[in-house]
Each structure stands twice: as C-alpha cells, then as structure tokens.
Coordinates of C-alpha atoms and ligand atoms in Angstrom, one line a residue:
X1 CA -25.9 -9.2 -81.6
X2 CA -24.4 -11.1 -84.5
X3 CA -20.7 -11.2 -83.8
X4 CA -18.2 -12.3 -86.4
X5 CA -14.8 -13.2 -84.9
X6 CA -11.9 -13.3 -87.4
X7 CA -9.0 -15.5 -86.2
X8 CA -11.3 -17.6 -84.1
X9 CA -8.8 -20.4 -83.6
X10 CA -6.2 -18.1 -81.9
X11 CA -5.1 -17.3 -78.3
X12 CA -7.6 -14.5 -78.1
X13 CA -10.1 -15.4 -80.8
X14 CA -11.3 -18.7 -79.2
X15 CA -11.8 -17.3 -75.7
X16 CA -13.6 -14.3 -77.2
X17 CA -15.9 -16.6 -79.2
X18 CA -17.0 -18.5 -76.1
X19 CA -17.3 -15.3 -74.0
X20 CA -19.8 -13.8 -76.5
X21 CA -21.6 -17.1 -77.1
X22 CA -22.2 -17.6 -73.4
X23 CA -23.7 -14.1 -73.2
X24 CA -26.3 -15.1 -75.7
X25 CA -24.9 -13.5 -78.9
X26 CA -25.0 -15.3 -82.3
X27 CA -21.3 -16.0 -82.9
X28 CA -19.4 -17.1 -86.0
X29 CA -15.7 -17.7 -86.3
X30 CA -13.4 -17.5 -89.3
X31 CA -10.0 -19.1 -89.5
X32 CA -7.6 -20.5 -92.1
X33 CA -5.4 -22.3 -89.5
X34 CA -2.3 -20.5 -90.9
X35 CA -1.1 -19.9 -87.3
X36 CA -1.0 -23.7 -86.7
X37 CA 1.0 -24.1 -90.0
X38 CA 3.5 -21.3 -89.0
X39 CA 3.9 -22.9 -85.5
X40 CA 4.9 -26.2 -87.2
X41 CA 7.2 -24.4 -89.6
X42 CA 9.2 -22.6 -86.8
X43 CA 8.9 -25.5 -84.3
X44 CA 6.7 -23.8 -81.7
X45 CA 4.1 -26.0 -80.1
X46 CA 1.7 -24.6 -77.5
X47 CA 2.2 -25.7 -73.9
X48 CA -1.1 -27.6 -73.8
X49 CA -1.9 -29.6 -77.0
X50 CA -4.9 -28.0 -78.6
X51 CA -8.0 -29.8 -80.0
X52 CA -9.0 -28.7 -83.5
X53 CA -11.4 -25.7 -83.7
X54 CA -14.2 -28.0 -84.9
X55 CA -13.7 -30.2 -81.8
X56 CA -13.7 -27.2 -79.4
X57 CA -16.9 -26.0 -81.1
X58 CA -18.5 -29.4 -80.6
X59 CA -17.4 -29.5 -76.9
X60 CA -18.9 -26.1 -76.4
X61 CA -22.2 -27.1 -78.0
X62 CA -22.4 -30.3 -75.9
X63 CA -21.7 -28.2 -72.7
X64 CA -23.9 -25.2 -73.3
X65 CA -26.3 -26.0 -76.1
X66 CA -24.9 -23.0 -78.0
X67 CA -23.8 -23.2 -81.6
X68 CA -20.8 -21.3 -82.9
X69 CA -20.8 -21.2 -86.7
X70 CA -17.5 -21.7 -88.4
X71 CA -16.1 -20.5 -91.8
X72 CA -12.8 -21.9 -92.9
X73 CA -10.9 -19.7 -95.3
X74 CA -8.4 -17.0 -95.9
X75 CA -9.0 -13.3 -95.4
X76 CA -6.6 -12.5 -98.2
X77 CA -9.2 -14.1 -100.6
X78 CA -11.6 -11.3 -101.4
X79 CA -14.5 -13.6 -102.5
X80 CA -14.3 -15.8 -99.4
X81 CA -14.5 -12.7 -97.1
X82 CA -17.4 -11.3 -99.2
X83 CA -19.3 -14.6 -98.9
X84 CA -18.8 -14.7 -95.1
X85 CA -20.2 -11.2 -94.7
X86 CA -23.1 -11.8 -97.1
X87 CA -24.0 -15.0 -95.4
X88 CA -23.6 -14.1 -91.7
X89 CA -24.5 -10.3 -91.8
X90 CA -22.6 -9.3 -88.7
X91 CA -23.5 -6.4 -86.4
X92 CA -20.0 -6.4 -85.0
X93 CA -16.8 -7.8 -86.4
X94 CA -13.9 -8.5 -84.0
X95 CA -10.7 -8.8 -86.1
X96 CA -7.8 -10.8 -84.6
X97 CA -7.1 -12.7 -87.9
X98 CA -3.5 -11.6 -88.4
X99 CA 0.0 -12.9 -88.1
X100 CA 0.7 -11.7 -84.5
X101 CA 4.5 -12.2 -83.9
X102 CA 7.2 -9.5 -84.2
X103 CA 10.1 -12.1 -84.3
X104 CA 8.2 -14.1 -87.0
X105 CA 8.1 -11.1 -89.2
X106 CA 11.8 -10.5 -88.7
X107 CA 13.0 -13.9 -89.7
X108 CA 13.8 -12.6 -93.2
X109 CA 12.4 -11.2 -96.5
X110 CA 9.9 -14.0 -97.0
X111 CA 8.3 -13.8 -93.6
X112 CA 8.2 -10.0 -93.6
X113 CA 6.3 -10.0 -96.9
X114 CA 4.0 -12.9 -95.7
X115 CA 3.2 -10.9 -92.6
X116 CA 2.4 -7.7 -94.3
X117 CA 0.5 -9.3 -97.2
X118 CA -1.5 -11.5 -94.8
X119 CA -2.3 -8.6 -92.4
X120 CA -2.8 -5.6 -94.7
X121 CA -4.6 -7.4 -97.6
X122 CA -6.8 -9.3 -95.2
X123 CA -7.8 -6.1 -93.4
X124 CA -8.5 -4.4 -96.8
X125 CA -10.8 -7.2 -97.8
X126 CA -12.6 -6.8 -94.5
X127 CA -13.0 -3.1 -95.1
X128 CA -14.4 -3.7 -98.6
X129 CA -16.8 -6.4 -97.5
X130 CA -18.1 -4.1 -94.7
X131 CA -18.7 -1.3 -97.2
X132 CA -20.5 -3.6 -99.7
X133 CA -22.7 -5.6 -97.4
X134 CA -22.5 -4.4 -93.7
X135 CA -22.0 -0.7 -93.9
X136 CA -23.6 -0.1 -90.5
X137 CA -21.6 -2.9 -88.7
X138 CA -18.9 -1.9 -86.2
X139 CA -15.4 -3.2 -86.8
X140 CA -13.3 -3.8 -83.7
X141 CA -9.8 -4.2 -85.0
X142 CA -6.9 -5.5 -82.9
X143 CA -4.1 -3.1 -83.3
X144 CA -1.1 -2.8 -81.0
X145 CA 0.6 -0.4 -78.6
X146 CA 3.7 -1.2 -80.5
X147 CA 2.5 1.0 -83.4
X148 CA 3.6 4.0 -81.4
X149 CA 7.0 2.6 -80.4
X150 CA 8.6 4.4 -77.5
X151 CA 8.7 8.1 -78.3
X152 CA 10.1 10.6 -75.9
X153 CA 6.7 12.3 -75.4
X154 CA 3.4 11.1 -73.8
X155 CA 1.5 8.8 -76.1
X156 CA -2.2 9.9 -76.8
X157 CA -5.0 7.5 -77.7
X158 CA -4.6 7.4 -81.4
X159 CA -5.0 11.1 -82.2
X160 CA -3.0 14.2 -81.4
X161 CA -3.8 17.9 -82.0
X162 CA -0.7 19.5 -83.5
X163 CA 0.0 23.2 -83.7
X164 CA 2.5 24.0 -86.4
X165 CA 3.5 27.4 -87.8
X166 CA 0.5 29.1 -86.4
X167 CA -2.1 26.5 -87.6
X168 CA -3.5 23.4 -85.9
X169 CA -5.0 20.1 -86.9
X170 CA -6.1 16.8 -85.3
X171 CA -3.9 14.0 -86.8
X172 CA -3.2 10.4 -86.2
X173 CA -0.5 10.1 -83.5
X174 CA 3.0 9.6 -85.1
X175 CA 4.1 6.0 -85.3
X176 CA 7.6 4.5 -84.8
X177 CA 7.1 0.7 -84.6
X178 CA 9.8 -1.8 -83.9
X179 CA 9.2 -4.7 -86.4
X180 CA 7.6 -5.5 -89.8
X181 CA 4.7 -7.0 -87.8
X182 CA 4.1 -3.9 -85.8
X183 CA 4.4 -1.9 -89.1
X184 CA 1.6 -4.1 -90.6
X185 CA -0.7 -2.8 -87.9
X186 CA 0.3 0.8 -88.6
X187 CA -0.7 0.3 -92.3
X188 CA -4.0 -1.3 -91.2
X189 CA -4.7 1.7 -89.0
X190 CA -4.1 4.1 -91.8
X191 CA -6.3 2.1 -94.2
X192 CA -9.1 2.0 -91.6
X193 CA -9.0 5.7 -90.8
X194 CA -9.2 6.5 -94.6
X195 CA -12.1 4.1 -95.0
X196 CA -14.0 5.7 -92.1
X197 CA -13.4 9.1 -93.7
X198 CA -14.5 8.3 -97.2
X199 CA -17.2 5.6 -96.6
X200 CA -18.6 6.5 -93.3
X201 CA -17.7 3.2 -91.7
X202 CA -17.4 2.8 -87.9
X203 CA -14.2 1.4 -86.5
X204 CA -12.6 1.0 -83.1
X205 CA -8.8 0.3 -83.3
X206 CA -7.7 -1.4 -80.1
X207 CA -4.1 -0.6 -79.6
X208 CA -3.5 -3.5 -77.3
X209 CA -0.4 -4.1 -75.0
X210 CA 1.2 -7.4 -74.3
X211 CA -1.5 -9.9 -73.1
X212 CA -0.7 -12.5 -70.5
X213 CA -2.7 -15.3 -68.9
X214 CA -3.6 -18.9 -69.6
X215 CA -7.2 -19.1 -68.6
X216 CA -10.6 -17.4 -68.8
X217 CA -13.9 -18.4 -67.1
X218 CA -14.9 -20.2 -70.3
X219 CA -11.7 -22.1 -71.0
X220 CA -12.0 -23.7 -67.5
X221 CA -15.6 -24.9 -68.1
X222 CA -14.5 -28.3 -69.6
X223 CA -11.3 -30.1 -70.7
X224 CA -10.6 -29.3 -74.3
X225 CA -11.8 -25.7 -74.2
X226 CA -8.3 -24.3 -73.5
X227 CA -6.6 -21.7 -75.6
X228 CA -3.2 -21.8 -77.2
X229 CA -0.5 -20.7 -74.8
X230 CA 3.0 -20.1 -76.2
X231 CA 6.3 -19.8 -74.5
X232 CA 8.7 -20.2 -77.4
X233 CA 10.8 -17.3 -78.7
X234 CA 8.6 -16.5 -81.7
X235 CA 4.9 -16.7 -80.5
X236 CA 5.5 -16.6 -76.7
X237 CA 5.3 -13.2 -75.1
X238 CA 7.3 -11.8 -72.2
X239 CA 5.4 -12.7 -69.0
X240 CA 4.0 -16.0 -70.3
X241 CA 7.6 -17.0 -71.2
X242 CA 9.0 -15.9 -67.9
X243 CA 6.5 -18.1 -66.0
X244 CA 7.4 -21.1 -68.1
X245 CA 11.1 -20.5 -67.7
X246 CA 10.7 -20.4 -63.9
X247 CA 8.7 -23.6 -63.9
X248 CA 11.2 -25.4 -66.2
X249 CA 14.1 -24.4 -64.0
X250 CA 15.6 -22.2 -66.7
X251 CA 16.8 -18.6 -66.3
X252 CA 14.3 -15.8 -66.8
X253 CA 15.5 -13.9 -69.8
X254 CA 15.2 -10.1 -69.9
X255 CA 16.7 -9.0 -73.3
X256 CA 19.6 -6.5 -72.9
X257 CA 19.3 -4.1 -70.0
X258 CA 15.7 -5.0 -69.5
X259 CA 14.6 -1.4 -69.0
X260 CA 12.1 -1.8 -72.0
X261 CA 8.7 -0.7 -70.7
X262 CA 5.4 -1.9 -72.2
X263 CA 1.7 -1.9 -71.4
X264 CA 0.3 -5.2 -70.2
X265 CA -3.1 -6.7 -69.6
X266 CA -4.7 -9.9 -68.5
X267 CA -6.4 -12.0 -71.1
X268 CA -9.7 -11.7 -69.1
X269 CA -9.5 -7.9 -69.5
X270 CA -9.0 -8.3 -73.3
X271 CA -12.4 -10.0 -73.4
X272 CA -14.0 -7.2 -71.3
X273 CA -12.4 -4.4 -73.4
X274 CA -13.7 -6.0 -76.6
X275 CA -17.2 -6.3 -75.1
X276 CA -17.1 -2.7 -73.9
X277 CA -16.2 -1.6 -77.4
X278 CA -19.1 -3.6 -78.9
X279 CA -21.6 -2.2 -76.4
X280 CA -20.5 1.4 -77.1
X281 CA -19.9 1.4 -80.8
X282 CA -18.0 4.1 -82.7
X283 CA -20.2 6.6 -84.6
X284 CA -20.7 6.4 -88.3
X285 CA -17.6 7.7 -90.0
X286 CA -15.6 7.6 -86.7
X287 CA -12.1 6.0 -86.5
X288 CA -11.8 5.6 -82.7
X289 CA -8.6 4.4 -81.0
X290 CA -8.4 2.9 -77.5
X291 CA -5.0 2.2 -75.8
X292 CA -5.9 -1.2 -74.4
X293 CA -3.7 -2.1 -71.5
X294 CA -4.0 -1.8 -67.7
X295 CA -0.5 -1.5 -66.3
X296 CA 3.0 -0.5 -67.4
X297 CA 6.0 -2.6 -66.4
X298 CA 9.6 -2.8 -67.5
X299 CA 10.8 -6.3 -68.5
X300 CA 13.1 -6.2 -65.4
X301 CA 10.1 -5.6 -63.2
X302 CA 8.2 -8.5 -64.7
X303 CA 11.2 -10.8 -64.2
X304 CA 11.4 -9.8 -60.6
X305 CA 7.6 -10.4 -60.1
X306 CA 7.9 -13.9 -61.6
X307 CA 11.1 -14.7 -59.6
X308 CA 9.4 -13.6 -56.3
X309 CA 6.2 -15.5 -57.0
X310 CA 8.2 -18.6 -57.9
X311 CA 10.1 -18.3 -54.6
X312 CA 6.8 -18.5 -52.7
X313 CA 6.1 -21.7 -54.6
X314 CA 9.4 -23.2 -53.6
X315 CA 11.1 -22.6 -57.0
X316 CA 14.4 -20.9 -57.0
X317 CA 14.3 -19.0 -60.3
X318 CA 17.2 -17.0 -61.5
X319 CA 17.1 -13.9 -63.7
X320 CA 19.8 -13.9 -66.5
X321 CA 20.0 -11.0 -69.0
X322 CA 20.7 -12.2 -72.5
X323 CA 22.0 -10.3 -75.5
X324 CA 19.0 -8.4 -77.0
X325 CA 18.1 -10.0 -80.4
X326 CA 15.9 -6.9 -81.2
X327 CA 16.8 -3.3 -82.0
X328 CA 14.9 -1.4 -79.4
X329 CA 15.4 1.2 -76.7
X330 CA 16.3 -0.5 -73.4
X331 CA 16.1 2.6 -71.2
X332 CA 13.5 5.1 -72.2
X333 CA 10.6 7.4 -71.4
X334 CA 7.1 5.7 -71.6
X335 CA 3.9 7.4 -70.7
X336 CA 0.9 6.2 -72.8
X337 CA -2.6 7.6 -72.0
X338 CA -5.2 4.9 -71.4
X339 CA -8.4 6.5 -70.2
X340 CA -11.1 5.6 -72.7
X341 CA -11.8 2.0 -71.7
X342 CA -11.8 2.9 -68.0
X343 CA -14.4 5.6 -68.8
X344 CA -16.5 2.9 -70.4
X345 CA -16.3 0.9 -67.2
X346 CA -13.3 -1.4 -67.4
X347 CA -12.3 -2.7 -64.0
X348 CA -8.7 -4.0 -64.5
X349 CA -7.5 -7.3 -63.1
X350 CA -4.1 -6.1 -62.0
X351 CA -1.0 -8.3 -62.1
X352 CA -0.2 -9.6 -58.7
X353 CA 2.0 -12.4 -57.4
X354 CA -1.2 -14.3 -56.7
X355 CA -2.1 -14.3 -60.4
X356 CA 1.4 -15.2 -61.4
X357 CA 1.4 -18.1 -58.9
X358 CA -1.9 -19.4 -60.3
X359 CA -0.5 -19.2 -63.8
X360 CA 2.6 -21.1 -62.7
X361 CA 0.4 -23.7 -61.0
X362 CA -1.4 -24.3 -64.3
X363 CA 2.0 -24.5 -66.1
X364 CA 3.3 -27.0 -63.6
X365 CA 0.4 -29.4 -64.5
X366 CA 1.8 -29.4 -68.0
X367 CA 5.5 -29.2 -67.1
X368 CA 6.4 -32.4 -69.0
X369 CA 5.4 -30.7 -72.3
X370 CA 8.0 -27.9 -72.0
X371 CA 10.6 -28.1 -74.7
X372 CA 13.7 -26.3 -73.5
X373 CA 15.2 -25.9 -77.0
X374 CA 12.5 -23.5 -78.3
X375 CA 12.9 -21.0 -75.5
X376 CA 16.1 -19.0 -76.2
X377 CA 15.8 -16.3 -79.0
X378 CA 16.6 -17.6 -82.5
X379 CA 15.6 -14.5 -84.6
X380 CA 17.8 -11.4 -84.6
X381 CA 16.8 -8.0 -86.0
X382 CA 20.2 -7.3 -87.5
X383 CA 22.7 -9.9 -88.4
X384 CA 26.2 -8.6 -87.7
X385 CA 28.7 -9.2 -90.5
X386 CA 31.7 -11.2 -89.3
Ligands
USQ1 N1 11.4 -9.6 -74.0 C1 12.4 -9.9 -73.1 N2 12.7 -11.3 -72.9 C2 11.9 -12.3 -73.5 C3 10.9 -11.9 -74.4 C4 10.6 -10.6 -74.6 O1 13.1 -9.1 -72.6 O2 12.2 -13.4 -73.2 C5 11.1 -8.2 -74.3 C6 11.2 -7.7 -75.7 O3 12.5 -7.4 -76.1 C7 10.3 -6.5 -75.7 C8 9.2 -6.9 -74.6 O4 9.8 -7.9 -73.9 O5 11.0 -5.4 -75.3 C9 7.9 -7.3 -75.2 O6 8.1 -8.4 -76.1 P1 7.0 -9.6 -76.3 O7 7.7 -10.7 -77.1 O8 6.4 -9.9 -75.0 O9 5.9 -8.8 -77.1 P2 6.0 -8.1 -78.6 O10 7.0 -8.7 -79.5 O11 6.0 -6.6 -78.4 O12 4.6 -8.5 -79.2 C10 3.5 -8.9 -78.4 C11 2.5 -9.7 -79.2 C12 1.9 -8.8 -80.3 C13 1.3 -7.6 -79.7 C14 2.3 -6.9 -78.8 C15 1.8 -5.7 -78.0 O13 3.1 -10.8 -79.8 O14 1.0 -9.5 -81.0 O15 0.9 -6.7 -80.7 O16 2.8 -7.8 -77.8 S1 3.0 -4.4 -77.8 O17 4.2 -5.0 -77.2 O18 2.4 -3.5 -76.9 O19 3.3 -3.9 -79.1

C-alpha cells in the first residue's frame, strides 16, 4: 500500500512511519514542524533530545534500506495538500497532523483559535484533496475519546440509535468535550461524516484514549530512531508524566480528587490499531468510528500503579493531589464500548507494573534531562477573579 502519514514527525507519526515501512509499504510523511515550534514557545522539551525528521529518515534508510519520502509543508495550505496527494497518490492516509494538547488550546484566545484553525482547516483540506485526487483512498483520522466527555450513560462507538417521540434514527453519538482542543476533533468528525455522506469517501475516525509508552520495536532498532516523549504540563500525558515524576523524586500529581476515568492504551497498540484499520477499510460512503483504547483507569489508579512499580525499583514515590487546573468531573460514571478493534483482531498489551517498570528504567537513563520546573500545571481552564 501507499501510506501517507500526516504529522510524521510526532509522538505517534514517526513510529507509525517506521512500522509501515518495515512491513514493506511505500511510506511518505508530511510535517510542518509546528509542534517543535510550539514546544519551544511553551518551554517543553522532550525527555530525549530528538534528531530532525530528515536525520531519522536517513538513519532508517541506512539501517533497513527502506526509503521514507518526506513532504515539508502545512496542511492549512490547500495547494500544498493538493500537491502532496497528486504526487504521492495514497491508498491510505493516516492523519495525526494536528495540535494535540488540551492545555495548549486553553492558554487563551490566540491558542484556542490557532488550535481550531490548524486542526479543522487542515482536516478540511485533506477531505477536499481526497475528493479531487484520491476518492477511493481510505482516511484513518485520529480523533479522541475526549470528544464524548464523560456522559452519565454508556458511550457507544461513534453512533447511537435514538428513539424520540415514536420515531427513531441512527445519529452521531452526542459530544460534550472538555477543551477547545477536544472540540476541534468534534468539528473534524462532523466534517468527515458529512463528506462521506455527500462524496462517498471512506473514513475511519479513531477515537483514541490517552496513549502511554516510550518505545516501539522500531524505535529500539538504532540510536536516533526514538520518538518524542513529553512529561511537561502541556504536551505530557498522565501516565508518562507520573513515571517521570517518580523517577525525578517529585510527587505524582493527580489533579483534584483523581477520580477522573479515561481510556488508555500502549503506543504499540496504537500502531496495531491503525494497521487493522488499514487492512479492513471502511466502505465507500462509510464514516466508521472505533473507540481506540484497551483499559479504563482513574487517575488515582494510575498514580498507585506508578507508585507501586517505583517501590519495586527502590524509589519511594509519593502521591500528592494538586488543585485541578481543568474544569472536569472528578467522580463520574464511565462506560465506553470498545469492541470493533478487538473484533478485527487486536490483542491488547495491558498495563502492568512490569511495563511501568520498563518505562521507568528507560526514563532513568535520561534522568539528567528532566527539568523540574516544566512539570507542575501552568494553564488553568478558568482564571478566578481576585
Ligand atoms: N491529569 C492528572 N494529573 C496530571 C496530568 C493529567 O490528574 O499530572 C488528568 C487530567 O486532569 C485528565 C486526565 O488526567 O483528567 C487525562 O489528562 P491527559 O493530560 O493525560 O490527557 P488529555 O488532556 O485528555 O489529552 C491526551 C492527549 C490528547 C488525546 C487525549 C485522549 O494529549 O491528544 O486526544 O489524551 S482522551 O483523554 O481520551 O481524550
């Protein structure tokens, strides 16, 4: 297959590129390196310094003999996206190329607009390029479980049949997201569903949970092939942050009561889920949604798992609840369905202490790089007037 990966320089994009390339597919990556710019602007360096994308592609070619093509440009520029599609002619497009952080989108007016313009306009340009030059290609779009929020009912996979006043219809599942970032993904989903309906495109929206992990088989094949691993308050996610906090001798920080539940999955399972989606494409005109996570944990449970794993490694980590910078339910019902990827053959790598220990062992190798001052939350959802 000819696989086009949008956001190929990112935490998931780069491991995905190597994964598909190693399996013999023709791979091209697209990136504008905005994420690196945003990281510099908010002072958030990855734990392990990252070679440029060009350099990683060269290392990969030297190691495997396989070429990964690279297009540098911005998805919000319609002509750039059109040129990439006309030039590469993808069979599958894996779209990670968006601003991925909820706190970043909540810094203020400018970042909220930047997030939504970047994500929504970029996605629209992808849709139009598909329609014009690759109408039979399959788009695998990274959405998020956060689109649904935490409703007091079971969460279905994208769609729900509603009976109302004696009539019924199959509709997109109601959305109640918790940040302008998560909202950008809701808008993407609505645009994609509409495009499938009117132009017969085929799309799989992967409503992914919080990803954790630092390594995949391919990132371990040679020095320099690593992916970006963040632990700061803006681009770092819960479990990754907790592991770094434990290694740094800092308290593990559940926000508020810590009863917030989320779906989680290992980075290795992300790659497999994306592969399963490409191997089993959506039908023409179908907007298909998979809830992509393997386990549900509360933030408190995660903190305890990390604390216990740290103890086994001789680290006496402490859990310290901090004031929640977000506006979110801290004690709630959470039951999302996640059957479709299992039906296609996903064999989850569950989170166990062993895995947490191996993550921490890797973090210990780079302990000297940890910057304590970028760990505590700096962005609040609502500034209280004093
Ligand atoms: N949290 C803490 N302590 C911390 C960091 C986070 O208690 O030190 C809590 C948050 O308040 C939240 C939960 O952990 O309740 C998850 O937060 P997160 O920062 O790990 O993840 P989130 O902001 O939800 O976003 C991440 C990715 C995003 C992806 C999303 C999937 O950054 O790209 O879409 O996970 S999901 O959460 O399912 O929407």
